[in-house]
Amino acid sequence: MNWEAIGAIGELIGAIAVIITLLYVGRQIHQANAQTQAMSRYSLIEALGEINLLIAGSKQNASVMRRGLQNESLDPDESIQFFTMMGQFVNTSSVLFDLHNDGLLPDNQWVLFRKDIISLFREPGGHRFWNEVGRLGVHHEFRDAVDEVLASEESSYKVV
């Protein structure tokens, strides 16, 4: 065997090693991306759970939410509570919308939040909040998507 043949075998072995390394790195990146997606989903579900617990954990908070959605009279402190709860829902939904558009939140999970949007913003007080406050503080893609969903005939559950 001459030096040229030995060099060619060395180059072949080196090329195979590079391919194996690239495949390994690609697999590691894929696993890291999947883990990041799962952590993002969990964080958002946790945030929504905190909102739900805040409302469900207190009769007073549930009353504020119900009366706010029905556009009943709220005192100034209750108005701030309703504004904050609805604002948190809008902010969280906007992030979920972005994650969905980026392919990080599957359709089957996004549809649940679409239903929440329909349910909350079709109530008189929710509709008022969206038009007077919510739509002003979000990016235009999310605003347009919510407006489109609300204008559709898509049904959802009744909150109150």
PDB file of C-alpha atoms in Angstrom:
ATOM      1  CA  MET A   1       0.000   0.000   0.000  1.00  0.00           C
ATOM      2  CA  ASN A   2       1.358   3.416  -0.883  1.00  0.00           C
ATOM      3  CA  TRP A   3       1.042   6.727   0.918  1.00  0.00           C
ATOM      4  CA  GLU A   4      -1.664   7.965  -1.440  1.00  0.00           C
ATOM      5  CA  ALA A   5      -3.899   4.992  -0.625  1.00  0.00           C
ATOM      6  CA  ILE A   6      -3.293   5.452   3.104  1.00  0.00           C
ATOM      7  CA  GLY A   7      -4.137   9.177   2.758  1.00  0.00           C
ATOM      8  CA  ALA A   8      -7.342   8.368   0.856  1.00  0.00           C
ATOM      9  CA  ILE A   9      -8.394   5.858   3.542  1.00  0.00           C
ATOM     10  CA  GLY A  10      -7.654   8.489   6.221  1.00  0.00           C
ATOM     11  CA  GLU A  11      -9.758  11.051   4.376  1.00  0.00           C
ATOM     12  CA  LEU A  12     -12.598   8.542   4.032  1.00  0.00           C
ATOM     13  CA  ILE A  13     -12.462   7.719   7.742  1.00  0.00           C
ATOM     14  CA  GLY A  14     -12.396  11.454   8.543  1.00  0.00           C
ATOM     15  CA  ALA A  15     -15.407  12.102   6.296  1.00  0.00           C
ATOM     16  CA  ILE A  16     -17.361   9.275   7.938  1.00  0.00           C
ATOM     17  CA  ALA A  17     -16.471  10.650  11.381  1.00  0.00           C
ATOM     18  CA  VAL A  18     -17.697  14.127  10.348  1.00  0.00           C
ATOM     19  CA  ILE A  19     -20.991  12.678   9.055  1.00  0.00           C
ATOM     20  CA  ILE A  20     -21.531  10.698  12.267  1.00  0.00           C
ATOM     21  CA  THR A  21     -20.748  13.803  14.338  1.00  0.00           C
ATOM     22  CA  LEU A  22     -23.177  15.932  12.317  1.00  0.00           C
ATOM     23  CA  LEU A  23     -25.925  13.329  12.696  1.00  0.00           C
ATOM     24  CA  TYR A  24     -25.312  13.221  16.451  1.00  0.00           C
ATOM     25  CA  VAL A  25     -25.357  17.013  16.769  1.00  0.00           C
ATOM     26  CA  GLY A  26     -28.533  17.190  14.664  1.00  0.00           C
ATOM     27  CA  ARG A  27     -30.242  14.701  16.942  1.00  0.00           C
ATOM     28  CA  GLN A  28     -29.134  16.628  20.040  1.00  0.00           C
ATOM     29  CA  ILE A  29     -30.470  19.887  18.579  1.00  0.00           C
ATOM     30  CA  HIS A  30     -33.787  18.209  17.754  1.00  0.00           C
ATOM     31  CA  GLN A  31     -34.090  16.886  21.316  1.00  0.00           C
ATOM     32  CA  ALA A  32     -33.182  20.275  22.790  1.00  0.00           C
ATOM     33  CA  ASN A  33     -35.806  21.991  20.611  1.00  0.00           C
ATOM     34  CA  ALA A  34     -38.473  19.490  21.687  1.00  0.00           C
ATOM     35  CA  GLN A  35     -37.574  20.048  25.327  1.00  0.00           C
ATOM     36  CA  THR A  36     -37.687  23.829  24.893  1.00  0.00           C
ATOM     37  CA  GLN A  37     -41.124  23.582  23.264  1.00  0.00           C
ATOM     38  CA  ALA A  38     -42.399  21.432  26.110  1.00  0.00           C
ATOM     39  CA  MET A  39     -41.024  23.859  28.708  1.00  0.00           C
ATOM     40  CA  SER A  40     -42.632  26.817  26.905  1.00  0.00           C
ATOM     41  CA  ARG A  41     -46.004  25.075  26.794  1.00  0.00           C
ATOM     42  CA  TYR A  42     -45.772  24.120  30.437  1.00  0.00           C
ATOM     43  CA  SER A  43     -44.886  27.685  31.458  1.00  0.00           C
ATOM     44  CA  LEU A  44     -47.863  29.087  29.607  1.00  0.00           C
ATOM     45  CA  ILE A  45     -50.235  26.460  30.950  1.00  0.00           C
ATOM     46  CA  GLU A  46     -48.923  27.263  34.409  1.00  0.00           C
ATOM     47  CA  ALA A  47     -49.597  30.984  33.834  1.00  0.00           C
ATOM     48  CA  LEU A  48     -53.142  30.258  32.667  1.00  0.00           C
ATOM     49  CA  GLY A  49     -53.649  27.969  35.635  1.00  0.00           C
ATOM     50  CA  GLU A  50     -52.657  30.804  37.958  1.00  0.00           C
ATOM     51  CA  ILE A  51     -55.228  33.093  36.335  1.00  0.00           C
ATOM     52  CA  ASN A  52     -57.896  30.420  36.658  1.00  0.00           C
ATOM     53  CA  LEU A  53     -56.971  29.736  40.284  1.00  0.00           C
ATOM     54  CA  LEU A  54     -57.093  33.440  41.040  1.00  0.00           C
ATOM     55  CA  ILE A  55     -60.652  33.605  39.713  1.00  0.00           C
ATOM     56  CA  ALA A  56     -61.886  30.237  40.961  1.00  0.00           C
ATOM     57  CA  GLY A  57     -60.151  30.482  44.321  1.00  0.00           C
ATOM     58  CA  SER A  58     -62.121  33.482  45.508  1.00  0.00           C
ATOM     59  CA  LYS A  59     -65.849  34.085  45.343  1.00  0.00           C
ATOM     60  CA  GLN A  60     -65.145  37.822  45.260  1.00  0.00           C
ATOM     61  CA  ASN A  61     -62.799  37.457  42.251  1.00  0.00           C
ATOM     62  CA  ALA A  62     -65.275  35.177  40.476  1.00  0.00           C
ATOM     63  CA  SER A  63     -67.989  37.763  41.123  1.00  0.00           C
ATOM     64  CA  VAL A  64     -65.833  40.547  39.677  1.00  0.00           C
ATOM     65  CA  MET A  65     -65.080  38.462  36.593  1.00  0.00           C
ATOM     66  CA  ARG A  66     -68.719  37.454  36.077  1.00  0.00           C
ATOM     67  CA  ARG A  67     -70.079  40.967  36.592  1.00  0.00           C
ATOM     68  CA  GLY A  68     -67.318  42.440  34.447  1.00  0.00           C
ATOM     69  CA  LEU A  69     -68.074  40.031  31.597  1.00  0.00           C
ATOM     70  CA  GLN A  70     -71.783  40.824  31.869  1.00  0.00           C
ATOM     71  CA  ASN A  71     -70.911  44.529  31.786  1.00  0.00           C
ATOM     72  CA  GLU A  72     -72.518  45.101  35.174  1.00  0.00           C
ATOM     73  CA  SER A  73     -71.480  47.966  37.398  1.00  0.00           C
ATOM     74  CA  LEU A  74     -68.127  47.559  39.131  1.00  0.00           C
ATOM     75  CA  ASP A  75     -66.671  49.875  41.756  1.00  0.00           C
ATOM     76  CA  PRO A  76     -63.278  51.437  40.928  1.00  0.00           C
ATOM     77  CA  ASP A  77     -61.292  48.712  42.723  1.00  0.00           C
ATOM     78  CA  GLU A  78     -63.274  45.945  41.032  1.00  0.00           C
ATOM     79  CA  SER A  79     -62.755  47.648  37.664  1.00  0.00           C
ATOM     80  CA  ILE A  80     -58.999  47.443  38.226  1.00  0.00           C
ATOM     81  CA  GLN A  81     -59.317  43.758  39.145  1.00  0.00           C
ATOM     82  CA  PHE A  82     -61.370  43.013  36.015  1.00  0.00           C
ATOM     83  CA  PHE A  83     -58.994  45.052  33.843  1.00  0.00           C
ATOM     84  CA  THR A  84     -55.997  43.168  35.263  1.00  0.00           C
ATOM     85  CA  MET A  85     -57.539  39.711  34.839  1.00  0.00           C
ATOM     86  CA  MET A  86     -58.613  40.423  31.264  1.00  0.00           C
ATOM     87  CA  GLY A  87     -55.295  42.102  30.472  1.00  0.00           C
ATOM     88  CA  GLN A  88     -53.397  39.036  31.688  1.00  0.00           C
ATOM     89  CA  PHE A  89     -55.603  36.824  29.521  1.00  0.00           C
ATOM     90  CA  VAL A  90     -54.938  39.032  26.471  1.00  0.00           C
ATOM     91  CA  ASN A  91     -51.173  39.067  27.097  1.00  0.00           C
ATOM     92  CA  THR A  92     -51.030  35.301  27.559  1.00  0.00           C
ATOM     93  CA  SER A  93     -53.203  34.670  24.502  1.00  0.00           C
ATOM     94  CA  SER A  94     -51.012  36.950  22.409  1.00  0.00           C
ATOM     95  CA  VAL A  95     -47.911  34.963  23.374  1.00  0.00           C
ATOM     96  CA  LEU A  96     -49.717  31.696  22.614  1.00  0.00           C
ATOM     97  CA  PHE A  97     -50.746  33.095  19.236  1.00  0.00           C
ATOM     98  CA  ASP A  98     -47.101  33.893  18.469  1.00  0.00           C
ATOM     99  CA  LEU A  99     -45.979  30.440  19.576  1.00  0.00           C
ATOM    100  CA  HIS A 100     -48.653  28.892  17.359  1.00  0.00           C
ATOM    101  CA  ASN A 101     -47.559  30.981  14.374  1.00  0.00           C
ATOM    102  CA  ASP A 102     -43.935  29.994  15.021  1.00  0.00           C
ATOM    103  CA  GLY A 103     -44.946  26.332  14.967  1.00  0.00           C
ATOM    104  CA  LEU A 104     -44.240  25.843  18.678  1.00  0.00           C
ATOM    105  CA  LEU A 105     -47.865  25.381  19.742  1.00  0.00           C
ATOM    106  CA  PRO A 106     -49.862  22.761  17.827  1.00  0.00           C
ATOM    107  CA  ASP A 107     -53.270  23.488  16.302  1.00  0.00           C
ATOM    108  CA  ASN A 108     -55.026  21.200  18.773  1.00  0.00           C
ATOM    109  CA  GLN A 109     -53.789  23.342  21.671  1.00  0.00           C
ATOM    110  CA  TRP A 110     -54.314  26.707  19.996  1.00  0.00           C
ATOM    111  CA  VAL A 111     -57.961  25.866  19.256  1.00  0.00           C
ATOM    112  CA  LEU A 112     -58.621  25.737  23.017  1.00  0.00           C
ATOM    113  CA  PHE A 113     -57.433  29.321  23.390  1.00  0.00           C
ATOM    114  CA  ARG A 114     -59.473  30.390  20.366  1.00  0.00           C
ATOM    115  CA  LYS A 115     -62.520  29.055  22.198  1.00  0.00           C
ATOM    116  CA  ASP A 116     -61.555  31.010  25.329  1.00  0.00           C
ATOM    117  CA  ILE A 117     -61.167  34.172  23.240  1.00  0.00           C
ATOM    118  CA  ILE A 118     -64.599  33.659  21.699  1.00  0.00           C
ATOM    119  CA  SER A 119     -66.196  32.896  25.057  1.00  0.00           C
ATOM    120  CA  LEU A 120     -64.735  35.879  26.892  1.00  0.00           C
ATOM    121  CA  PHE A 121     -64.839  38.530  24.191  1.00  0.00           C
ATOM    122  CA  ARG A 122     -68.361  37.777  22.988  1.00  0.00           C
ATOM    123  CA  GLU A 123     -69.696  38.549  26.459  1.00  0.00           C
ATOM    124  CA  PRO A 124     -70.816  42.207  26.651  1.00  0.00           C
ATOM    125  CA  GLY A 125     -68.125  43.284  29.134  1.00  0.00           C
ATOM    126  CA  GLY A 126     -65.440  41.198  27.442  1.00  0.00           C
ATOM    127  CA  HIS A 127     -66.367  42.702  24.082  1.00  0.00           C
ATOM    128  CA  ARG A 128     -66.197  46.180  25.583  1.00  0.00           C
ATOM    129  CA  PHE A 129     -62.797  45.421  27.171  1.00  0.00           C
ATOM    130  CA  TRP A 130     -61.428  44.086  23.871  1.00  0.00           C
ATOM    131  CA  ASN A 131     -62.600  47.092  21.857  1.00  0.00           C
ATOM    132  CA  GLU A 132     -61.641  49.790  24.363  1.00  0.00           C
ATOM    133  CA  VAL A 133     -58.447  48.357  25.830  1.00  0.00           C
ATOM    134  CA  GLY A 134     -57.292  44.910  24.713  1.00  0.00           C
ATOM    135  CA  ARG A 135     -56.952  45.493  20.996  1.00  0.00           C
ATOM    136  CA  LEU A 136     -54.932  48.671  21.585  1.00  0.00           C
ATOM    137  CA  GLY A 137     -52.127  46.913  23.470  1.00  0.00           C
ATOM    138  CA  VAL A 138     -51.347  44.025  21.138  1.00  0.00           C
ATOM    139  CA  HIS A 139     -49.546  43.621  17.830  1.00  0.00           C
ATOM    140  CA  HIS A 140     -51.643  43.890  14.684  1.00  0.00           C
ATOM    141  CA  GLU A 141     -51.428  40.217  13.694  1.00  0.00           C
ATOM    142  CA  PHE A 142     -52.977  39.105  16.979  1.00  0.00           C
ATOM    143  CA  ARG A 143     -55.530  41.934  16.927  1.00  0.00           C
ATOM    144  CA  ASP A 144     -56.596  41.014  13.387  1.00  0.00           C
ATOM    145  CA  ALA A 145     -56.802  37.312  14.264  1.00  0.00           C
ATOM    146  CA  VAL A 146     -59.007  37.993  17.303  1.00  0.00           C
ATOM    147  CA  ASP A 147     -61.231  40.341  15.299  1.00  0.00           C
ATOM    148  CA  GLU A 148     -61.560  37.683  12.595  1.00  0.00           C
ATOM    149  CA  VAL A 149     -62.461  34.974  15.118  1.00  0.00           C
ATOM    150  CA  LEU A 150     -65.005  37.221  16.813  1.00  0.00           C
ATOM    151  CA  ALA A 151     -66.598  38.102  13.466  1.00  0.00           C
ATOM    152  CA  SER A 152     -66.859  34.421  12.513  1.00  0.00           C
ATOM    153  CA  GLU A 153     -69.712  32.135  13.363  1.00  0.00           C
ATOM    154  CA  GLU A 154     -67.413  29.793  15.270  1.00  0.00           C
ATOM    155  CA  SER A 155     -69.118  28.679  18.454  1.00  0.00           C
ATOM    156  CA  SER A 156     -67.736  28.165  21.917  1.00  0.00           C
ATOM    157  CA  TYR A 157     -68.867  27.565  25.463  1.00  0.00           C
ATOM    158  CA  LYS A 158     -70.824  30.093  27.523  1.00  0.00           C
ATOM    159  CA  VAL A 159     -68.878  31.622  30.417  1.00  0.00           C
ATOM    160  CA  VAL A 160     -71.759  33.230  32.318  1.00  0.00           C
TER     161      VAL A 160
END
